[in-house]
Short mmCIF file of C-alpha atoms in Angstrom, two decimals:
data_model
loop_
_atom_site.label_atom_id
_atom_site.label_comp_id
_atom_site.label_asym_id
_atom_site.label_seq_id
_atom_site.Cartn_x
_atom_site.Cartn_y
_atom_site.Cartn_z
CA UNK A 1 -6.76 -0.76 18.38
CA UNK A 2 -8.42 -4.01 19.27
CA UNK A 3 -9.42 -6.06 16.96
CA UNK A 4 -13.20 -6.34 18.59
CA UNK A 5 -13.21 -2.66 18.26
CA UNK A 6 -12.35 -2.86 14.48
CA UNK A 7 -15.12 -5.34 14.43
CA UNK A 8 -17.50 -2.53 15.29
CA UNK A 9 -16.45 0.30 12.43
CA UNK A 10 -17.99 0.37 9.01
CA UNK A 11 -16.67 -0.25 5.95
CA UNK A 12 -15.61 2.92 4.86
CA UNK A 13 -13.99 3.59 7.71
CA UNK A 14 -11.86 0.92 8.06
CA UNK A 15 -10.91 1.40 4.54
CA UNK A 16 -9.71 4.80 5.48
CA UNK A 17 -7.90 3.54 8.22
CA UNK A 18 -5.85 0.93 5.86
CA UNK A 19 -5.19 4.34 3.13
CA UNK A 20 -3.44 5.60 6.21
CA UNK A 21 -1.08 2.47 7.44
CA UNK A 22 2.28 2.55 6.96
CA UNK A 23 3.00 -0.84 7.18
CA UNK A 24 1.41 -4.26 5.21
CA UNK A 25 1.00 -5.83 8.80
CA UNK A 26 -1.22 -2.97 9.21
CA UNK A 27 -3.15 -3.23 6.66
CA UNK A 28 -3.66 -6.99 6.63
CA UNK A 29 -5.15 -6.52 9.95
CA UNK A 30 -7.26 -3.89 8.75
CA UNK A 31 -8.08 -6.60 5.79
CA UNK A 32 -8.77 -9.37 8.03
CA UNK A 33 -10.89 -7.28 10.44
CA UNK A 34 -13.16 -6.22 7.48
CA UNK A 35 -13.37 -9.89 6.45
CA UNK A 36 -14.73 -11.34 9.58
CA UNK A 37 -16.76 -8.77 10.29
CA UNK A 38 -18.60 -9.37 7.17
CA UNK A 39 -18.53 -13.16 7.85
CA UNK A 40 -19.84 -12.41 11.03
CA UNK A 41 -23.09 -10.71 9.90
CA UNK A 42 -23.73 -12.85 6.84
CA UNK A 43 -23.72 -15.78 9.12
CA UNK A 44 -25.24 -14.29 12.10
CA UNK A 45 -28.46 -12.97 9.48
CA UNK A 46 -28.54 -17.07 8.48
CA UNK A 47 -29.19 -18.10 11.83
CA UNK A 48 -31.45 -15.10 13.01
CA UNK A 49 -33.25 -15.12 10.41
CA UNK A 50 -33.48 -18.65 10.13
CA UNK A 51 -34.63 -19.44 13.35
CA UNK A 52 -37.23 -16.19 13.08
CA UNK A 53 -38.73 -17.96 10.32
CA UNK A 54 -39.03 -21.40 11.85
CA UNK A 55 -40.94 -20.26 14.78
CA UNK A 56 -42.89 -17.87 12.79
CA UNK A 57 -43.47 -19.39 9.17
CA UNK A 58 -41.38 -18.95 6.24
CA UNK A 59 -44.09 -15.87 4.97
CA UNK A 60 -42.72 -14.03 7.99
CA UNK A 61 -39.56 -14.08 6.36
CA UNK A 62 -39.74 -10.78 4.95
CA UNK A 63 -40.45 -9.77 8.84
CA UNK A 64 -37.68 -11.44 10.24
CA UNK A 65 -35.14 -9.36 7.58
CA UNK A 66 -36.33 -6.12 8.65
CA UNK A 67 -35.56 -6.68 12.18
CA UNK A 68 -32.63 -7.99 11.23
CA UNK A 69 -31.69 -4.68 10.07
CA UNK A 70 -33.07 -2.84 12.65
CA UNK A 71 -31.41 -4.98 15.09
CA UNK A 72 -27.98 -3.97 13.26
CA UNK A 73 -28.54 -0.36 13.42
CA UNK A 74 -30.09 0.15 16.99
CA UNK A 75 -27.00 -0.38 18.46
CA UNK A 76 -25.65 2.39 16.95
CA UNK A 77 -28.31 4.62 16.31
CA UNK A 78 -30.96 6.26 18.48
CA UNK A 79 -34.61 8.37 17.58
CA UNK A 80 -32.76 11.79 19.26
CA UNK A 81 -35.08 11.70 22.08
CA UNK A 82 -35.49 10.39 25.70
CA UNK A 83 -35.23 6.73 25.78
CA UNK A 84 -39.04 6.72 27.47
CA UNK A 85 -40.34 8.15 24.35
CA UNK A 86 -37.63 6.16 22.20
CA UNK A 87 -39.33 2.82 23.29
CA UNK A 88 -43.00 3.77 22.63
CA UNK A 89 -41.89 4.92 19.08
CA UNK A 90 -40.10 1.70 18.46
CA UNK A 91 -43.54 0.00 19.20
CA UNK A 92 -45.31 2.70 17.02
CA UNK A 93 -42.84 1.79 14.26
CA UNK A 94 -43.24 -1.71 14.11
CA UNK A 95 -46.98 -1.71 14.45
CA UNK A 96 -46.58 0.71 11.32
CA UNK A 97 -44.61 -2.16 9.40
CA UNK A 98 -47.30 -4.76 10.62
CA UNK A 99 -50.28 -3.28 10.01
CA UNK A 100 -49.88 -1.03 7.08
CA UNK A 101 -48.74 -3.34 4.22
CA UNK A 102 -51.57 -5.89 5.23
CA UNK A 103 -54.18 -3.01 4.79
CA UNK A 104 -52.52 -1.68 1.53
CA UNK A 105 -53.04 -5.38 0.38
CA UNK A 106 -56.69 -5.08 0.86
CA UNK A 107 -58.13 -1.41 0.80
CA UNK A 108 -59.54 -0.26 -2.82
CA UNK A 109 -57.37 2.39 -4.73
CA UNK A 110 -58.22 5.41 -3.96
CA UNK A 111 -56.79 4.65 -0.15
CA UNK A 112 -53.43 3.67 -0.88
CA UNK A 113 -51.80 7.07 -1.24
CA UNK A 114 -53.15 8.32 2.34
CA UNK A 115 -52.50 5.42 3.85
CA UNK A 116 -48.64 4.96 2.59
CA UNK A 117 -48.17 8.82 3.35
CA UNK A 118 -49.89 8.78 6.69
CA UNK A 119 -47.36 5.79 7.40
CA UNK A 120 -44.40 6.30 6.10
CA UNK A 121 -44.20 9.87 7.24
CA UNK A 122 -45.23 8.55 10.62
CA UNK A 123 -42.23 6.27 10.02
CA UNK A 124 -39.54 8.64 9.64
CA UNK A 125 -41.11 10.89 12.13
CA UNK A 126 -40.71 8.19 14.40
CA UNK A 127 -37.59 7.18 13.65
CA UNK A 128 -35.17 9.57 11.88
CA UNK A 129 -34.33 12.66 12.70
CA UNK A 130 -30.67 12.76 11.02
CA UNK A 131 -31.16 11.26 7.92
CA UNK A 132 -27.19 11.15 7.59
CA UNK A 133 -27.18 8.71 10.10
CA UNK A 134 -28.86 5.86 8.16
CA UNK A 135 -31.97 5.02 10.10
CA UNK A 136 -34.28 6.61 7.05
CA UNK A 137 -32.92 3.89 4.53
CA UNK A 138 -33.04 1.75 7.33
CA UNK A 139 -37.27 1.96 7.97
CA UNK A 140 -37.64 2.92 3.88
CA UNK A 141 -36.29 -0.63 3.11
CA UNK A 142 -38.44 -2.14 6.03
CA UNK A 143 -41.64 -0.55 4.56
CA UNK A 144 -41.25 -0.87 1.22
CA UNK A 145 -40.15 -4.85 1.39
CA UNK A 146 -43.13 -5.73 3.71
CA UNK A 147 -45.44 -4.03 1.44
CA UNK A 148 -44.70 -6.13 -0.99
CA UNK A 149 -44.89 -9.23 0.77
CA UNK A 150 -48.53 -8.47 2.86
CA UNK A 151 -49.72 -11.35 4.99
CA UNK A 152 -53.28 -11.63 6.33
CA UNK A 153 -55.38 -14.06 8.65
CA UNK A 154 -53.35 -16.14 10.77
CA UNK A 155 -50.02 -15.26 8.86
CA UNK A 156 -50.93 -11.87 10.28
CA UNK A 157 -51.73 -12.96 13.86
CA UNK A 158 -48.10 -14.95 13.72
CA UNK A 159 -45.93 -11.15 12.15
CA UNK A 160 -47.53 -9.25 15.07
CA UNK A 161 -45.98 -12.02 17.52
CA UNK A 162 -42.69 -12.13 15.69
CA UNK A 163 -42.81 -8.17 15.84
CA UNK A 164 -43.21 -8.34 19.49
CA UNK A 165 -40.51 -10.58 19.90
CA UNK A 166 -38.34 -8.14 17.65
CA UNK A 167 -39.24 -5.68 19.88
CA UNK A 168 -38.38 -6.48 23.28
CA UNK A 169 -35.07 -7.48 21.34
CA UNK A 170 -34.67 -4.35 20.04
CA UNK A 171 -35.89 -2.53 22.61
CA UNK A 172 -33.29 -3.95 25.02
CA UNK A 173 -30.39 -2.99 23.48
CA UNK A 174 -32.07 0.50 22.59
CA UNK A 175 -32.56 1.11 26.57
CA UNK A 176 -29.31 -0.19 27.24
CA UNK A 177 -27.32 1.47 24.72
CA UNK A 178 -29.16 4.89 25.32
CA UNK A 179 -30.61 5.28 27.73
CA UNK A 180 -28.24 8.17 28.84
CA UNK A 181 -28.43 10.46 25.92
CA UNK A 182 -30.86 12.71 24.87
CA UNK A 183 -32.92 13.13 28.27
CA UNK A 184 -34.42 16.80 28.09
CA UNK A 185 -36.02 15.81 24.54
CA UNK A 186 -39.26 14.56 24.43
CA UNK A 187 -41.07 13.38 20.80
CA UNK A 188 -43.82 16.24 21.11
CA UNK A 189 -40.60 18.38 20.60
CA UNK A 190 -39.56 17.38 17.83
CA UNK A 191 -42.91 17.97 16.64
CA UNK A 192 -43.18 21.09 17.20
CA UNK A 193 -39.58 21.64 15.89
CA UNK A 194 -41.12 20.68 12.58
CA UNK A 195 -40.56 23.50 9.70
CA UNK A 196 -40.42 23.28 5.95
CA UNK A 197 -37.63 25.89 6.48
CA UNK A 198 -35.85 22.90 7.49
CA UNK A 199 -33.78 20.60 5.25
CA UNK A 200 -33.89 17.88 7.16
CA UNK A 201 -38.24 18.41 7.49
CA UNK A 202 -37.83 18.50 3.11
CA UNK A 203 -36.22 15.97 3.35
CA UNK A 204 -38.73 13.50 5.37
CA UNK A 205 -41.61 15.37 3.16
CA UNK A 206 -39.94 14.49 0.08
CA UNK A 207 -39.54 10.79 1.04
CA UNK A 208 -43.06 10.16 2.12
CA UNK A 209 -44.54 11.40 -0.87
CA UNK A 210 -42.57 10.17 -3.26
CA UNK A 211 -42.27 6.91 -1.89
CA UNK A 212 -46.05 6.83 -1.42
CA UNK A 213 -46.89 7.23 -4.97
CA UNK A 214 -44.17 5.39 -6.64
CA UNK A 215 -45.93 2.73 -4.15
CA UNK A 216 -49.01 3.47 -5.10
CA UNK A 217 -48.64 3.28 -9.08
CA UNK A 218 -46.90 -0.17 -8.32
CA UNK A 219 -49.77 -1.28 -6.85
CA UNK A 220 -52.64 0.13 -9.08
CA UNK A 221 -50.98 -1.22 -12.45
CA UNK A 222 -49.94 -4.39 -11.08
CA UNK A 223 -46.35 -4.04 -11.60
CA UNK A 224 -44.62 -7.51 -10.90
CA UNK A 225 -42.05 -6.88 -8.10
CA UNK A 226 -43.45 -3.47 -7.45
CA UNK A 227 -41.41 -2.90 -4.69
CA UNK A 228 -38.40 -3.19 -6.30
CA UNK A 229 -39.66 0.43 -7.91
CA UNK A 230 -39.63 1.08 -4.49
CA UNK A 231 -35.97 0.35 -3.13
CA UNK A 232 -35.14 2.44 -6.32
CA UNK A 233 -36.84 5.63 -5.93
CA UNK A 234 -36.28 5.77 -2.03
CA UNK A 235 -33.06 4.95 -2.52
CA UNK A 236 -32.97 8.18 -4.77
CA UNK A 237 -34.78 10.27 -2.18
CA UNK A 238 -33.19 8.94 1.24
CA UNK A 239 -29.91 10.84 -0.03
CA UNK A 240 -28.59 12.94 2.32
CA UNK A 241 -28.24 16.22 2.50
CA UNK A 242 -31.04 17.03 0.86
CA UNK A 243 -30.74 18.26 -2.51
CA UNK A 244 -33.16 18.56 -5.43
CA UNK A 245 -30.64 17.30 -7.75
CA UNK A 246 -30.29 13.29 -7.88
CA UNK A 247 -29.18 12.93 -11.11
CA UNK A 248 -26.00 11.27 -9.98
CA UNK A 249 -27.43 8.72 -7.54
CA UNK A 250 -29.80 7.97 -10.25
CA UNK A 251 -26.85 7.04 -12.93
CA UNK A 252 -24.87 5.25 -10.51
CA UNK A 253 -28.68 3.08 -9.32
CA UNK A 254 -28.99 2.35 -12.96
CA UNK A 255 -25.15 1.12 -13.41
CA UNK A 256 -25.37 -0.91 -10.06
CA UNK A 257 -28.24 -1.97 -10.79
CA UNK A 258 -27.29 -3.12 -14.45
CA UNK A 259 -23.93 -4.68 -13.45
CA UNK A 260 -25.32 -6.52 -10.54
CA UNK A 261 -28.00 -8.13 -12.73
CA UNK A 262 -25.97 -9.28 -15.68
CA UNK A 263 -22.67 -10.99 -12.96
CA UNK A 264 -25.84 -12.78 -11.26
CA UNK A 265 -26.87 -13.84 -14.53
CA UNK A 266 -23.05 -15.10 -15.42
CA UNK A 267 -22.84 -16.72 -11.81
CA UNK A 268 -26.32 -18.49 -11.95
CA UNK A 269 -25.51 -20.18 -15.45
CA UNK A 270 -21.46 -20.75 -14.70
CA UNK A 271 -21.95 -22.69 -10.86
CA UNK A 272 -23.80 -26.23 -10.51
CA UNK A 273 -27.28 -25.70 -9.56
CA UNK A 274 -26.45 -26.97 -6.17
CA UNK A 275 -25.25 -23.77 -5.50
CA UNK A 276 -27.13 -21.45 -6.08
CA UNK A 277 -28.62 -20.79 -2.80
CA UNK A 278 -24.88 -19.56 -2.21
CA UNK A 279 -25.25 -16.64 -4.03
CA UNK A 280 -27.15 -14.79 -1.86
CA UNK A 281 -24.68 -14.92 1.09
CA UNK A 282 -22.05 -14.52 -1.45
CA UNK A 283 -23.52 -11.19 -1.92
CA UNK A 284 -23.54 -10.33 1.71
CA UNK A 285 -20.33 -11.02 2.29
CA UNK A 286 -18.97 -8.78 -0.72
CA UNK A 287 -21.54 -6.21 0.57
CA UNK A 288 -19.00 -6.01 3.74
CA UNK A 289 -16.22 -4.75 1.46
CA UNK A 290 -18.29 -2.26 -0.44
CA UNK A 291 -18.32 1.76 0.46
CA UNK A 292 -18.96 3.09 -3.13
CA UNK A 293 -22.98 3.03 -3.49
CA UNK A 294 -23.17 1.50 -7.11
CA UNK A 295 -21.16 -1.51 -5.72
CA UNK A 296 -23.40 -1.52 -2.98
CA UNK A 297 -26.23 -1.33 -5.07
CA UNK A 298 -24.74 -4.53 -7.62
CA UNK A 299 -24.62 -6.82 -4.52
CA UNK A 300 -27.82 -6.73 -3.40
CA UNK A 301 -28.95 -7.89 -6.97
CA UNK A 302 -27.22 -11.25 -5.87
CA UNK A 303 -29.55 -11.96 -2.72
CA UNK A 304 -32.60 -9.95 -4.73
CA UNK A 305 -32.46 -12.04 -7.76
CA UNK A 306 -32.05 -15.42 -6.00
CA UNK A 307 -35.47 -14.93 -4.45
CA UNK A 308 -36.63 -13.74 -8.49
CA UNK A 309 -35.20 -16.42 -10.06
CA UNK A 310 -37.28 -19.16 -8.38
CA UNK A 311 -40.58 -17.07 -9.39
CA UNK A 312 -40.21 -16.01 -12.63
CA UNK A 313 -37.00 -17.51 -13.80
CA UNK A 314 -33.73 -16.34 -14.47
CA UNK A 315 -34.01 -14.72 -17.60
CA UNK A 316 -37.21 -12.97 -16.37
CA UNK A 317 -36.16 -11.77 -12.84
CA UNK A 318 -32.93 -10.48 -14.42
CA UNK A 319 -35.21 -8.36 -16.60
CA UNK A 320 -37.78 -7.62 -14.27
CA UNK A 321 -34.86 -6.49 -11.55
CA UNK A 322 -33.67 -4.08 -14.82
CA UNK A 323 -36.89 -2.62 -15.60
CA UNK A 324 -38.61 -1.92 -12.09
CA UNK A 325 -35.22 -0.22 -10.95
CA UNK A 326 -35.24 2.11 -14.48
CA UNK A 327 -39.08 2.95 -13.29
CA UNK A 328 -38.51 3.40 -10.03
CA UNK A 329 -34.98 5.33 -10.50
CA UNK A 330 -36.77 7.33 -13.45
CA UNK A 331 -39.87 8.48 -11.01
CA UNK A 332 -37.93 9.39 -8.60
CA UNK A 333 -35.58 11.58 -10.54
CA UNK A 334 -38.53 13.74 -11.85
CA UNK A 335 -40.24 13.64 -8.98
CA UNK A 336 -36.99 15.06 -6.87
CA UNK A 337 -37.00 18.00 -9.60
CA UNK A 338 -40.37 18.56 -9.43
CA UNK A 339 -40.65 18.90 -5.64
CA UNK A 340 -38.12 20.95 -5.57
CA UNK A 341 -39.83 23.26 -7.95
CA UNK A 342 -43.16 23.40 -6.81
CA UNK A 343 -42.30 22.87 -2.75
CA UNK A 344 -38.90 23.17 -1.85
CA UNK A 345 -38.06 26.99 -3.16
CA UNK A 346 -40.92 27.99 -2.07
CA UNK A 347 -39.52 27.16 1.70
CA UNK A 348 -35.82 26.51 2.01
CA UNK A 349 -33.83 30.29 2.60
CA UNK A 350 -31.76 31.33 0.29
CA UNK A 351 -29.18 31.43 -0.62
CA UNK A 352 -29.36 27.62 0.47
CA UNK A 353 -31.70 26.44 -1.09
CA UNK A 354 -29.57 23.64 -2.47
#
C-alpha cells in the first residue's frame, strides 16, 4: 500500500490493519502513517483556520472550524443525491448555520424551539442520509457550536462572506469528488422516501428534537456554555443505528468527559504558562490515535477547555465542562427512552423495533 493511501484511512482502520501485520516493519509503518496523518490535520486546521480568521475576524472563528470539518468530510462523504441537487443543499446548509444561530440570539422564547427544529431537521435532511457515515455529527457539531457563539451586525455581514468562501471550497471538491455517483436521485426523492417506519427517518426525528430542546433550555435558563449541553446530548442521539437505548454512550460521555477534564486540569497546572496554547493541538494530535469514543470524547476536553479556561478560569471551566456534559448527557438519556416510548413503537415494525 502506499503510504499516501494510508494517509487517507481512518484511525480505526489503520489500527486494524497493524492487528493484522506480521511483521514490526509493518506495523511501524502503519504507526508512522497514523502519526503524520494526524500531524497533518492538526497543522493543516492551524493554518486554515488561522488564515479564515484573519480575513474574517477572530468572532468568525467558530465559522472557520465548522468548515474546517466539513471540508474534512466532503471528500469522503456525499448528500446521496445528484451532485446538481448536492450543491444547492450545501448552500441551503450553510445559510442554515449562518442565519439560524444569529436569530436564536435575538428572537424571544417562545421561538427558539421552532426555529432550532425547523433548522436542524432541515440540516440533516439536507445533509445526511446514512447517519453511519458521519455527516450527522458532522452538521450537529456545526450547529450546535455556532449557536453558541451568534454574531450580528457587521460580524454577521463578514460569516456570510466567509461562508461563501467555504462554499465554493467545499463545493469544489464535492463536484469533483462526486459528481459521478448518485445521478437518478434527486432531493424531492428523498423526500418523499421519508417514513417513520424508517430507522434511519427516527433517527433524524429523534436528533432534531432532542437537540432542539436541550438547546432551547440552555438558552432560556442561561446556562453558561450551553452548548456544551449540546455536544453532549447530540452526541448521545447521533448514535448509529438507531436504538432507544443509550445508556452506554451515556456512561462512556460521562467517563470521557470526566477523565479529559481532570488530565487538562493536571497539564494546565504541571507545564509553564507559555504553553498552554499547546494543549489544544496536543489534543488534536492524540485525537488522530483515538478509535474508542470515550478517548475520543477526553481529547476534545483539551482544545474545549483551553478556550474555558481564559473565560472563566481553570478551576471553573473544568467544572463547568463537568456539569453541562452531566446535563446534557442526562437529557438526552431520558429523552432517548422517552421517544422511544411515546414515538418510536408506535412506528418502527416489529420485531425490530430495536
Amino acid at each position: 500500500m502506499k503510504f499516501y493511501d494510508a494517509l487517507q484511512m481512518d484511525p480505526a482502520i489503520l489500527k486494524r490493519k497493524i492487528a493484522a501485520c506480521g511483521t514490526k516493519q509493518e506495523q511501524m509503518y502503519y504507526w508512522v502513517a497514523m502519526a503524520t496523518r494526524s500531524v497533518l490535520i492538526v497543522a493543516f486546521a492551524i493554518v486554515f483556520i488561522s488564515l479564515l480568521s484573519g480575513v474574517f475576524g477572530s468572532d468568525n472563528t467558530p465559522m472557520a472550524v465548522a468548515l474546517f470539518c466539513i471540508l474534512l468530510g466532503i471528500r469522503f462523504v456525499n448528500f446521496e443525491y445528484c451532485i446538481g441537487d448536492s450543491l444547492l443543499a450545501l448552500a441551503a446548509a450553510l445559510a442554515i448555520l449562518v442565519l439560524a444561530p444569529s436569530a436564536a440570539a435575538i428572537l424571544p422564547p417562545l421561538f427558539l424551539i421552532p426555529l432550532h427544529f425547523v433548522s436542524f431537521f432541515a440540516l440533516l435532511s439536507l445533509t445526511t442520509q446514512r447517519p453511519e457515515m458521519g455527516n450527522g455529527g458532522l452538521y450537529s457539531f456545526a450547529y450546535i457550536y455556532l449557536t453558541g457563539n451568534p454574531v450580528i451586525g457587521e460580524a454577521l455581514l463578514r460569516r456570510g462572506l466567509l461562508a461563501l468562501a467555504g462554499y465554493l471550497l467545499c463545493g469544489t471538491i464535492l463536484f469533483l469528488k462526486h459528481r459521478h455517483q448518485h445521478k437518478t436521485v434527486r432531493f424531492h426523492h428523498v423526500v418523499r422516501r421519508f417514513d417513520l417506519s424508517k430507522p434511519v427517518c427516527l433517527w433524524q426525528l429523534r436528533m432534531a428534537l432532542g437537540v432542539s430542546l436541550v438547546m432551547t433550555a440552555g438558552q432560556v435558563f442561561g446556562v453558561e456554555r450551553f452548548m456544551w449541553m449540546g455536544f453532549a446530548c447530540g452526541s448521545l442521539l447521533s448514535e448509529y443505528p438507531y436504538s432507544g437505548n443509550t445508556f452506554v454512550r451515556f456512561r462512556q460521555r460521562i467517563t470521557g468527559a470526566v477523565v479529559g477534564s481532570c488530565l487538562f486540569f493536571i497539564l494546565y497546572l504541571a507545564i509553564p504558562e507559555s504553553l498552554h496554547s499547546l494543549l489544544g493541538p496536543l489534543g488534536g494530535l492524540c485525537l488522530g490515535f483515538c478509535t474508542d469514543y470515550r478517548y475520543k470524547t477526553a481529547m476534545n476536553c483539551l482544545g474545549a477547555l483551553m478556550l474555558g479556561a481564559g473565560i472563566y478560569g481553570l478551576q471553573g471551566a473544568v467544572i463547568l465542562r463537568i456539569t453541562d456534559t452531566l446535563l446534557g448527557a442526562a437529557f438526552g438519556l431520558a429523552f432517548a427512552a422517552i421517544f422511544h416510548r411515546l414515538v418510536a413503537l408506535r412506528f418502527l415494525p416489529a420485531p425490530n423495533a430495536e
